[in-house]
Short mmCIF file of C-alpha atoms and ligand atoms in Angstrom, two decimals:
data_model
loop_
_atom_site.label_atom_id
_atom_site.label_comp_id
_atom_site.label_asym_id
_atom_site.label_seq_id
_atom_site.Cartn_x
_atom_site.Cartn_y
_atom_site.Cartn_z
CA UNK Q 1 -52.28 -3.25 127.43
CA UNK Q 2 -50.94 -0.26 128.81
CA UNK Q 3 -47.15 0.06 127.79
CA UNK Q 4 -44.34 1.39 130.01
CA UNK Q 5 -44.89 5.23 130.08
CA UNK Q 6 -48.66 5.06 130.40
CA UNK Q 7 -47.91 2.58 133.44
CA UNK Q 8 -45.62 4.85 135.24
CA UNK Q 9 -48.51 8.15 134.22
CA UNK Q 10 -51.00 6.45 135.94
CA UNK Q 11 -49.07 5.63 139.02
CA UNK Q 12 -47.81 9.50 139.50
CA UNK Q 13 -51.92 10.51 138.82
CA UNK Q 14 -53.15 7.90 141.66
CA UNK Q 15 -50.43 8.97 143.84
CA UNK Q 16 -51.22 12.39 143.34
CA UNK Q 17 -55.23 11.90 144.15
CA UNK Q 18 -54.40 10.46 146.98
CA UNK Q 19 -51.91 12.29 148.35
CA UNK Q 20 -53.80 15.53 147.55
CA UNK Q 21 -57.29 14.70 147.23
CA UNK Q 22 -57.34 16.49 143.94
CA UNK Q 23 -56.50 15.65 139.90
CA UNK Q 24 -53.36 16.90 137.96
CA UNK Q 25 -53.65 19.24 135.59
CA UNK Q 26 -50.27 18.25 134.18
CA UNK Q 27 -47.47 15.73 133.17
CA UNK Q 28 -44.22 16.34 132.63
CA UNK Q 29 -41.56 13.86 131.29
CA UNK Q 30 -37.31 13.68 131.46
CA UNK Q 31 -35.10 10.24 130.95
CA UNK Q 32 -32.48 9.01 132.33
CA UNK Q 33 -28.88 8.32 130.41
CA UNK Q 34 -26.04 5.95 129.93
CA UNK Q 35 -23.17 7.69 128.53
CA UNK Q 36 -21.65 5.71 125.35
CA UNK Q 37 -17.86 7.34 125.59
CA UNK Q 38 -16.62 10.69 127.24
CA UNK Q 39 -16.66 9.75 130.83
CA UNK Q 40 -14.99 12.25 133.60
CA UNK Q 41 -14.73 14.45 130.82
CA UNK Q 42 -17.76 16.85 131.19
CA UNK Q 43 -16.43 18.83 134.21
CA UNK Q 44 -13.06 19.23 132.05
CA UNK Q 45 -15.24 21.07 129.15
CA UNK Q 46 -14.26 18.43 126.79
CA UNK Q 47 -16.81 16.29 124.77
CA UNK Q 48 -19.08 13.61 125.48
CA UNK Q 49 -21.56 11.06 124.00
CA UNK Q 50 -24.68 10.00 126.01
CA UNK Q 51 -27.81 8.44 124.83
CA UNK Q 52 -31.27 8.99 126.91
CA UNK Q 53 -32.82 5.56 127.57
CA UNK Q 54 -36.69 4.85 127.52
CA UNK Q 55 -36.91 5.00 131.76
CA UNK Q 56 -37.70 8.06 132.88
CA UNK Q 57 -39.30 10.61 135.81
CA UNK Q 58 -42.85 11.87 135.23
CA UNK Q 59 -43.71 14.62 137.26
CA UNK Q 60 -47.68 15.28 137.77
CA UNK Q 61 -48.49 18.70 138.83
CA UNK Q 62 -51.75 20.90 139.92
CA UNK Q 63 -51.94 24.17 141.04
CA UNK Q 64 -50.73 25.15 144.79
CA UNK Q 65 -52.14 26.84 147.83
CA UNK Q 66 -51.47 29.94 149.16
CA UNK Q 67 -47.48 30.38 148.76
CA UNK Q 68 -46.56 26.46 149.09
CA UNK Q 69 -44.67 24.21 147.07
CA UNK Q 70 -45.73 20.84 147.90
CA UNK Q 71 -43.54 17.62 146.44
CA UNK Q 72 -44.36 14.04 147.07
CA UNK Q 73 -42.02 11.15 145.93
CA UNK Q 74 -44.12 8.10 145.69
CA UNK Q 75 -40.78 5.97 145.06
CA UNK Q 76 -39.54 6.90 148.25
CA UNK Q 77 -42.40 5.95 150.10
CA UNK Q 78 -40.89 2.65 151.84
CA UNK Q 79 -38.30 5.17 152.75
CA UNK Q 80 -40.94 6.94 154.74
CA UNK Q 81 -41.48 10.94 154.75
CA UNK Q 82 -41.57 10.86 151.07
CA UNK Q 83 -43.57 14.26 151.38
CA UNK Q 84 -42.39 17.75 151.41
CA UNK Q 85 -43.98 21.02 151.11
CA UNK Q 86 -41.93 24.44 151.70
CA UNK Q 87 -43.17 28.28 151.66
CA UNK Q 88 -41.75 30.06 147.93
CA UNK Q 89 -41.58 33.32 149.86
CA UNK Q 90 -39.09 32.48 152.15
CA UNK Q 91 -35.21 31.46 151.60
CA UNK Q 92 -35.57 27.87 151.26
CA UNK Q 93 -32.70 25.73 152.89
CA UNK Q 94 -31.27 22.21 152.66
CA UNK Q 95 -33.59 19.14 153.67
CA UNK Q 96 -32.44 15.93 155.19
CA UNK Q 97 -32.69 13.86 152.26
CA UNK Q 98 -31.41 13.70 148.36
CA UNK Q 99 -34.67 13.62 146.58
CA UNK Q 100 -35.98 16.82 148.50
CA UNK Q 101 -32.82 18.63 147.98
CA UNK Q 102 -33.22 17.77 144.18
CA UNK Q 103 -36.32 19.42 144.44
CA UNK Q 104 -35.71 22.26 146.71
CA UNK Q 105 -32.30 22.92 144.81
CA UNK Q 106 -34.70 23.43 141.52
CA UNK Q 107 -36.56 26.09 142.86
CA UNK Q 108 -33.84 27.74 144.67
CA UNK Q 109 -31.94 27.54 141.23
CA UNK Q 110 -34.98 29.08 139.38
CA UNK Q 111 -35.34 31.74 141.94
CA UNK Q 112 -31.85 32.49 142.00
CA UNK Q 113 -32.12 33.19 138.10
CA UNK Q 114 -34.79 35.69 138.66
CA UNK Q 115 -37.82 34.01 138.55
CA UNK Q 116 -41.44 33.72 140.42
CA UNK Q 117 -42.70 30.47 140.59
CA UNK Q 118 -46.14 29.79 141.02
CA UNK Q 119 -47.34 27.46 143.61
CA UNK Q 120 -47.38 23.83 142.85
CA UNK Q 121 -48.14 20.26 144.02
CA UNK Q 122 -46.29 17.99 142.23
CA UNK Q 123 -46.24 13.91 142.56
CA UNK Q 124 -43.25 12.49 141.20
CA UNK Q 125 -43.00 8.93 139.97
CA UNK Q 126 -39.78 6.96 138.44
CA UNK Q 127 -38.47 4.08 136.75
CA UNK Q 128 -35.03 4.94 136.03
CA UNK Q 129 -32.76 2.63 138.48
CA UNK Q 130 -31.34 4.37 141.44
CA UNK Q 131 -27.85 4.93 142.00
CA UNK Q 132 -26.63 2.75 139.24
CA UNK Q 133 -25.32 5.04 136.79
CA UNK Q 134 -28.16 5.76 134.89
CA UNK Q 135 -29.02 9.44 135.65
CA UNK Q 136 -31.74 9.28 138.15
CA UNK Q 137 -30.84 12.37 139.80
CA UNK Q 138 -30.54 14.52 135.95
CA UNK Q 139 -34.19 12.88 135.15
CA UNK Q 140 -35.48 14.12 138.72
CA UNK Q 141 -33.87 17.21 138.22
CA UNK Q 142 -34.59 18.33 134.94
CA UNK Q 143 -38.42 16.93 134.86
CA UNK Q 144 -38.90 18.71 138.50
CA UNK Q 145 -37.12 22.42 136.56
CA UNK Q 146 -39.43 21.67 133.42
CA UNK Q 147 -42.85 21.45 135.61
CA UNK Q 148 -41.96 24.45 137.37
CA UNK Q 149 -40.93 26.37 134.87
CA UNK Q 150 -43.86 25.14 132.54
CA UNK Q 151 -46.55 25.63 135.45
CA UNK Q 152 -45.23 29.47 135.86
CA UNK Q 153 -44.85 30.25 132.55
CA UNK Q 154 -41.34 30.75 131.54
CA UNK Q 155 -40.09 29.85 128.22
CA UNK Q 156 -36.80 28.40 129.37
CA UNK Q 157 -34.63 26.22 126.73
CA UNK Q 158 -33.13 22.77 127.43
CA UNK Q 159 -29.82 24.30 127.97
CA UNK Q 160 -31.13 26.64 130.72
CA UNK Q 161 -32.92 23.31 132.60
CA UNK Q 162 -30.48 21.42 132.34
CA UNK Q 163 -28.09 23.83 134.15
CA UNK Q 164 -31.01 24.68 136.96
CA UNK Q 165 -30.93 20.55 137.28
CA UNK Q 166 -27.39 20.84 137.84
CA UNK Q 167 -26.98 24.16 140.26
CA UNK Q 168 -29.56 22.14 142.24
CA UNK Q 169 -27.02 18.77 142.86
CA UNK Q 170 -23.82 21.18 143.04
CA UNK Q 171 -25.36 23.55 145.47
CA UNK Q 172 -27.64 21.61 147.10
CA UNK Q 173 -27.49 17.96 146.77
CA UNK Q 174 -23.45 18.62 147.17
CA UNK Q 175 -22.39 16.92 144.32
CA UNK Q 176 -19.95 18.75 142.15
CA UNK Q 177 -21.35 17.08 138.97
CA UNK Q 178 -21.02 18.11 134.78
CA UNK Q 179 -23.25 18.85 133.15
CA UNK Q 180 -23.37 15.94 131.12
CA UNK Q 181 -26.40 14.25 132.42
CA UNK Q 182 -28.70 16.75 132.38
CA UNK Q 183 -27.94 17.99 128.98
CA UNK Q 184 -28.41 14.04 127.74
CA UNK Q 185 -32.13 14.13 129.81
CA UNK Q 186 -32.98 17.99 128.61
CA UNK Q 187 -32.00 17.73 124.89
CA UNK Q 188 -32.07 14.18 123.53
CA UNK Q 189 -33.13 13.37 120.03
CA UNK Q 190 -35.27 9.70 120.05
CA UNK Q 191 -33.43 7.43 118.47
CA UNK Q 192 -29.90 9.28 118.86
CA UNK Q 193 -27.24 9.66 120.84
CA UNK Q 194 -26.23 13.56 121.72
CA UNK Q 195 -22.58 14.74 120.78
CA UNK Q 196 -22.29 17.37 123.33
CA UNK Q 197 -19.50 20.26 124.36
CA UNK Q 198 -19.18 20.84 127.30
CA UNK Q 199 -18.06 23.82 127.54
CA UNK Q 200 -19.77 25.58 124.66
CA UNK Q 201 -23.01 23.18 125.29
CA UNK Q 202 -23.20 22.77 121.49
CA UNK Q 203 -24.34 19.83 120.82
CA UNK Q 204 -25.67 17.64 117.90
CA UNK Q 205 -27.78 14.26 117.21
CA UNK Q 206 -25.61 11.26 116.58
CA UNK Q 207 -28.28 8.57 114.54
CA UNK Q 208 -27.38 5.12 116.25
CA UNK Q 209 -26.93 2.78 113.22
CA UNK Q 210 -30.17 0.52 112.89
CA UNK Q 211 -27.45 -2.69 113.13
CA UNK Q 212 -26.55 -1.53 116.22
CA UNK Q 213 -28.32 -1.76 120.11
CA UNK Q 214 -27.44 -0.37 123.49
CA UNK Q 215 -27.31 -2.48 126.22
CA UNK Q 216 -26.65 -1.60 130.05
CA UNK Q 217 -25.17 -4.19 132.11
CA UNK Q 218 -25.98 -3.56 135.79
CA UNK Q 219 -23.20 -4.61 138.02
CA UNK Q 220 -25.37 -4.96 141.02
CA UNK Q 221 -22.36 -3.18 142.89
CA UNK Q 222 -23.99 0.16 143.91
CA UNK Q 223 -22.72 3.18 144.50
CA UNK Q 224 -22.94 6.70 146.00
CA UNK Q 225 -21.90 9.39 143.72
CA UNK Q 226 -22.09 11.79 146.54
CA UNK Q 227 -19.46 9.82 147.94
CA UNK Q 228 -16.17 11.88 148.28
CA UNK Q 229 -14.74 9.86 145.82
CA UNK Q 230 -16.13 11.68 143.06
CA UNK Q 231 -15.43 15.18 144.08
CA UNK Q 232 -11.68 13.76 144.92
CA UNK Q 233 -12.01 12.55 141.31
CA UNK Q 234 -12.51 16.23 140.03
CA UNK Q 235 -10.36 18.09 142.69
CA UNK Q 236 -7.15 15.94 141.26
CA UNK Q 237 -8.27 17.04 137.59
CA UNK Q 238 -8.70 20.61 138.33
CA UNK Q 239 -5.49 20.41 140.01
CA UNK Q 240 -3.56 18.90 137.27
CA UNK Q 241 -5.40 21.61 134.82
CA UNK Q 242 -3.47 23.94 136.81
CA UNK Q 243 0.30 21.63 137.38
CA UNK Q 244 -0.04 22.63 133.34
CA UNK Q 245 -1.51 26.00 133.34
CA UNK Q 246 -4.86 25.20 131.12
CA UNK Q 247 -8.25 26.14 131.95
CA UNK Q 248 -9.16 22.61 131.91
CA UNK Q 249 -7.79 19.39 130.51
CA UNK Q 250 -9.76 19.75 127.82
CA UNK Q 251 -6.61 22.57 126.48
CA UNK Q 252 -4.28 20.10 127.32
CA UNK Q 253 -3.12 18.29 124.10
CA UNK Q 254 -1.60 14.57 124.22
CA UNK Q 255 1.84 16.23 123.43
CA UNK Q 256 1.79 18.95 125.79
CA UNK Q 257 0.68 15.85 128.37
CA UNK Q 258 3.88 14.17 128.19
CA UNK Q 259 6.63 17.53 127.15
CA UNK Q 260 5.21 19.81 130.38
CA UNK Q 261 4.97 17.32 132.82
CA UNK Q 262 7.47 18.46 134.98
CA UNK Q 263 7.38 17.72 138.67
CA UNK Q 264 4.05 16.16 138.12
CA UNK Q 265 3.65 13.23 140.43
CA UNK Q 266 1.98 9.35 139.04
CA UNK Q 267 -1.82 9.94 139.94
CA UNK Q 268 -2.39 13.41 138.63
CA UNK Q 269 -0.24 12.63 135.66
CA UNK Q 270 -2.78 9.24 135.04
CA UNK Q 271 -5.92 11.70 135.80
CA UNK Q 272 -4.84 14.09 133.46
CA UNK Q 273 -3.63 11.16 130.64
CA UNK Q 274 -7.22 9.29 131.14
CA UNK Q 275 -9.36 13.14 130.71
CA UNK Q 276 -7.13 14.00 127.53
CA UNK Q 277 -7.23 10.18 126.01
CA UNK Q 278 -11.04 9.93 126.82
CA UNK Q 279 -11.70 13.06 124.65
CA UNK Q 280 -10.05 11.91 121.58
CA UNK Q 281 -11.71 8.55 121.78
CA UNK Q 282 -15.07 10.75 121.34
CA UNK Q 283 -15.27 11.68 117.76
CA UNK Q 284 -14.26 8.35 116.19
CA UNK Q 285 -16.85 6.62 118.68
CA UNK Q 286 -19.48 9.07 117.36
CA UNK Q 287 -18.51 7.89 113.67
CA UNK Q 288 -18.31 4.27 114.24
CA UNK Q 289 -21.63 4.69 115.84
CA UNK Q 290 -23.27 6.08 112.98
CA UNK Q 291 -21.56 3.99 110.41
CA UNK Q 292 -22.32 0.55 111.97
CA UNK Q 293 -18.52 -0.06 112.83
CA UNK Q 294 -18.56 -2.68 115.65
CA UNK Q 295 -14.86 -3.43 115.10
CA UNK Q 296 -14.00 0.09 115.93
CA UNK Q 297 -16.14 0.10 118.71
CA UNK Q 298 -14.78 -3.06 120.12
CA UNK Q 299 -11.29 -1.50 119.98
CA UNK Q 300 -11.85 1.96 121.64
CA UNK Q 301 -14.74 0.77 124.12
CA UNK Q 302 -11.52 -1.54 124.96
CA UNK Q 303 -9.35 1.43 125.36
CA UNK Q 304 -11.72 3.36 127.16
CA UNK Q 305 -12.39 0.88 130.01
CA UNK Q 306 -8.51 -0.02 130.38
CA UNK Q 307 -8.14 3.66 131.03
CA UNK Q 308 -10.59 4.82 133.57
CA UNK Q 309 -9.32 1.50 134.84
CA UNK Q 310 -5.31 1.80 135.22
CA UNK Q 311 -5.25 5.87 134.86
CA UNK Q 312 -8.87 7.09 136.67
CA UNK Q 313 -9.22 4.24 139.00
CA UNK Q 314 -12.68 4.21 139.14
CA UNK Q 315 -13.17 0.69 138.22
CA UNK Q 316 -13.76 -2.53 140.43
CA UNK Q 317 -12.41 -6.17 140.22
CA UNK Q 318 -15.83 -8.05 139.51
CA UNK Q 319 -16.09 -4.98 137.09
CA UNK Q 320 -13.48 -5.70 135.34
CA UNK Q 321 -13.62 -9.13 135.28
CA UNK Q 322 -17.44 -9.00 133.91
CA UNK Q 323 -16.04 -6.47 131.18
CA UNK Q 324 -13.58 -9.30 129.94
CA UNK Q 325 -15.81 -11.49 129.77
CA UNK Q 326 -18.08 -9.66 127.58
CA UNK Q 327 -15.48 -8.15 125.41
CA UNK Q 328 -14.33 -11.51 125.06
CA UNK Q 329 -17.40 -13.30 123.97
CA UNK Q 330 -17.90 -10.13 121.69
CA UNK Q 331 -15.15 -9.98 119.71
CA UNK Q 332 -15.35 -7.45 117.08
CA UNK Q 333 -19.01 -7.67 116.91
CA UNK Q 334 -19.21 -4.83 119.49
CA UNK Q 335 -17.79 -3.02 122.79
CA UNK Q 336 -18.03 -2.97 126.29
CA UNK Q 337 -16.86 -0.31 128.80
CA UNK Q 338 -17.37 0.66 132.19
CA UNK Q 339 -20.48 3.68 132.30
CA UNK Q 340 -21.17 6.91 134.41
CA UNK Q 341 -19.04 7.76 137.59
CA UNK Q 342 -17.84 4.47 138.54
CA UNK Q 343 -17.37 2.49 142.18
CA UNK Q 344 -19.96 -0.01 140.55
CA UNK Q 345 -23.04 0.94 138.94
CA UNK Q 346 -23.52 0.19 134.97
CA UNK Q 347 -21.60 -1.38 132.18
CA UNK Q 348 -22.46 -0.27 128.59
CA UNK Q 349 -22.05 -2.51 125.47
CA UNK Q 350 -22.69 -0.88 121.87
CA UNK Q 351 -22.64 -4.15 120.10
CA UNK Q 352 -24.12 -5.72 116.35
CA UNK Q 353 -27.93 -6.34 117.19
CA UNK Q 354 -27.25 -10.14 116.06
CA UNK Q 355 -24.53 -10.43 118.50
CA UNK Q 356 -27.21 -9.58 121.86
CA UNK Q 357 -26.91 -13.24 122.69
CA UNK Q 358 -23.29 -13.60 123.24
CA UNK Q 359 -23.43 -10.35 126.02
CA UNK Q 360 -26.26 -12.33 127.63
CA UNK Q 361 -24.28 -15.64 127.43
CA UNK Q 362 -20.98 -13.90 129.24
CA UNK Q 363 -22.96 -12.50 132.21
CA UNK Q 364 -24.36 -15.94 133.06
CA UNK Q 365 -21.10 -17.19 133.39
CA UNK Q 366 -19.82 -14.34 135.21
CA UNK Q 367 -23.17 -14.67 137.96
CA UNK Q 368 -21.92 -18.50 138.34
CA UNK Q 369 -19.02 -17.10 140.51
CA UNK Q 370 -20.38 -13.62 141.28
CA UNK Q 371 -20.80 -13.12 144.71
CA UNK Q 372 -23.73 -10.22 143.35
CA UNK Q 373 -25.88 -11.23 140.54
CA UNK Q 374 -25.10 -8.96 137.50
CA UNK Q 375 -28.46 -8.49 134.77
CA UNK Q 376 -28.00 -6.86 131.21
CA UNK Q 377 -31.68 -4.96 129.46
CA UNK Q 378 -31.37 -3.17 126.23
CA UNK Q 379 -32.31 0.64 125.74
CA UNK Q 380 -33.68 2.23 122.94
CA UNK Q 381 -32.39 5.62 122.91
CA UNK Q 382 -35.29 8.31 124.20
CA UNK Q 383 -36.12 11.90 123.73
CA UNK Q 384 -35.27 14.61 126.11
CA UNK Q 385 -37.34 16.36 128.48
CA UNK Q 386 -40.94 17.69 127.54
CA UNK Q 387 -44.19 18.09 128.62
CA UNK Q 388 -46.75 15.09 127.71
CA UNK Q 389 -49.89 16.39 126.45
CA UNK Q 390 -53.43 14.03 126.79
CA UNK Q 391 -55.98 14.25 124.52
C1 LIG X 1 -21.65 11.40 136.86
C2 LIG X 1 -21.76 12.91 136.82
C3 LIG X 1 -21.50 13.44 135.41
C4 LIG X 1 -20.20 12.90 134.85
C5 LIG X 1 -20.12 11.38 135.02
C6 LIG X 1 -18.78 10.81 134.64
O1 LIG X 1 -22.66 10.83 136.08
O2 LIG X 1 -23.04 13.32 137.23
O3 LIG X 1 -21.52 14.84 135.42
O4 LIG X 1 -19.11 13.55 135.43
O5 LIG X 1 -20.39 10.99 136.36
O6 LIG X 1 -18.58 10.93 133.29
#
């Protein structure tokens, strides 16, 4: 039996015979994420926790023709014009859709920095959920940097993908993103979550404690994080960093959040209050992970949802209704919080591994009266980006 990965290698090998009549030479690998606490907080340089999950984007590539990169997305494919091909020698532009852009962003990123690429084919295949919160676009990005870079030779570390994978959705996709996500798919320890600063990037291995499992709760609700509503999002925090005269809210300490206020009106002031809350909540999350604590959990996954809630307003009424309902039927075996941007998309519970059936039992009775079925899968936490060799 042929288990998830090798699946999803042999459907990005018999797209890419067909599509190009030829075999790969090469497979490349990068997962997606769901971020356990630190959320809006990577674009305000302050600290986050996200875990890779076990879906990812495999990239198969073969040498190119003449000056072309050639790109094929075989998920897009009932999308129609899931093919792309562009010349590397001359200034390559914005394409019509988002998967292309992710793409042609990554080699306009790498070229910016300096570097040749070689020409490529690549076929990319995916089975890391699509606009739901889990990090599509990072995997995309990062595996599509890593094949390049890989295929032409350059030694480039997980830091220096991860922020090609994100030049290519700020400059090109148009989504003014952290760098959170890309980080979590470039640099991920299996079987930990990563402790990352964002503004440093330093970032270390948090060991999940073996009591303990992930689970994402897709909402069903979907949304578009190109959608203004995210860049509004980081707009109001930028402009609060500057109401109190930081760099970014990550200066901003809780006491110099309520003495400078000032003239500061209600929504910045909650922006700002969410960003500097959030980051606190990081370190003792990071702990309780670690140590098994699901009581702790409980209490600041709790905390954490109430405030990008009430303060970042990025939550939904069937959202949080569904996260009652599972905090409820937790308890203090475990936590539940809203996960990624927002608008819909994911919930994530860290919970006690004996305590899986009372998540499962709370979203049945939620999808009695949901107008949009809601469906909960565990994720064991992945490895970062890297290149998968065959024997
Ligand atoms: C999206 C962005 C990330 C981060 C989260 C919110 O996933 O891509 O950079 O800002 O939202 O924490």
């Amino acid at each position: 039996m042929m288990d998830r990965r090798e699946r999803l290698i042999d459907r990005a090998r018999e797209g890419f015979q067909l599509v190009y009549g030829t075999e790969p030479t090469h497979f490349f690998a990068a997962p997606g994420r769901v971020n356990l606490i630190g959320e809006h907080v990577d674009y305000n340089a302050g600290y986050v926790l996200p875990c890779a999950i076990d879906r990812e984007t495999i990239v198969a590539l073969g040498a190119g023709e003449g000056n072309l990169f050639e790109a094929t997305a075989l998920d897009m494919a009932e999308m129609g014009s899931a093919r792309d091909d562009f010349s590397l020698d001359a200034p390559i532009v914005r394409a019509d859709q988002n998967w292309r852009n992710h793409v042609r962003g990554v080699v306009h990123a790498l070229a910016g920095r300096g570097h040749r690429l070689k020409p490529a084919r690549i076929a990319i295949a995916s089975d890391v959920p699509i606009g739901v919160g889990l990090s599509s676009s990072a995997a995309l990005g990062v595996a599509v940097a890593l094949a390049c870079a890989e295929h032409s030779g350059l030694n480039l570390s997980p830091d220096v993908l991860a922020k090609v994978a994100q030049a290519a959705e700020n400059d090109f996709v148009g989504c003014a993103c952290g760098i959170m996500d890309q980080m979590a798919s470039a640099s991920s320890t299996a079987g930990h979550a990563l402790l990352l600063d964002c503004r440093s990037l330093e970032h270390m291995p948090i060991p999940i404690h073996e009591s303990l499992v992930i689970t994402v709760i897709n909402t069903g609700l979907r949304r578009e994080l190109t959608g203004s509503a995210f860049n509004l999002r980081r707009a109001e925090c930028k402009a609060a960093a500057r109401h109190y005269g930081v760099a970014a809210l990550r200066d901003l300490s809780p006491e110099a959040l309520e003495r400078a206020r000032g003239w500061l009106d209600d929504v910045h002031f909650a922006r700002a209050r969410h960003v500097v809350s959030e980051i606190a909540r990081v370190e003792p999350v990071a702990l309780a992970l670690a140590q098994g604590d699901s009581a702790v959990l409980a209490a600041l996954l709790a905390e954490a949802h109430r405030s990008l809630a009430d303060d970042f307003d990025v939550s939904l009424p069937p959202i949080d209704r569904l996260v009652g309902l599972v905090a409820e039927a937790l308890g203090t075996a475990g936590g539940v919080r809203l996960t990624g941007a927002g608008f819909g998309g994911c919930l994530v519970a860290v919970a006690d591994r004996t305590a899986s059936w009372a998540i499962d039992d709370a979203v049945a009775r939620y999808n009695t009266t949901a107008s949009l079925p809601a469906s909960s899968n565990s994720f064991a936490p992945a490895k970062g980006a890297a290149p998968i060799v065959f024997q």
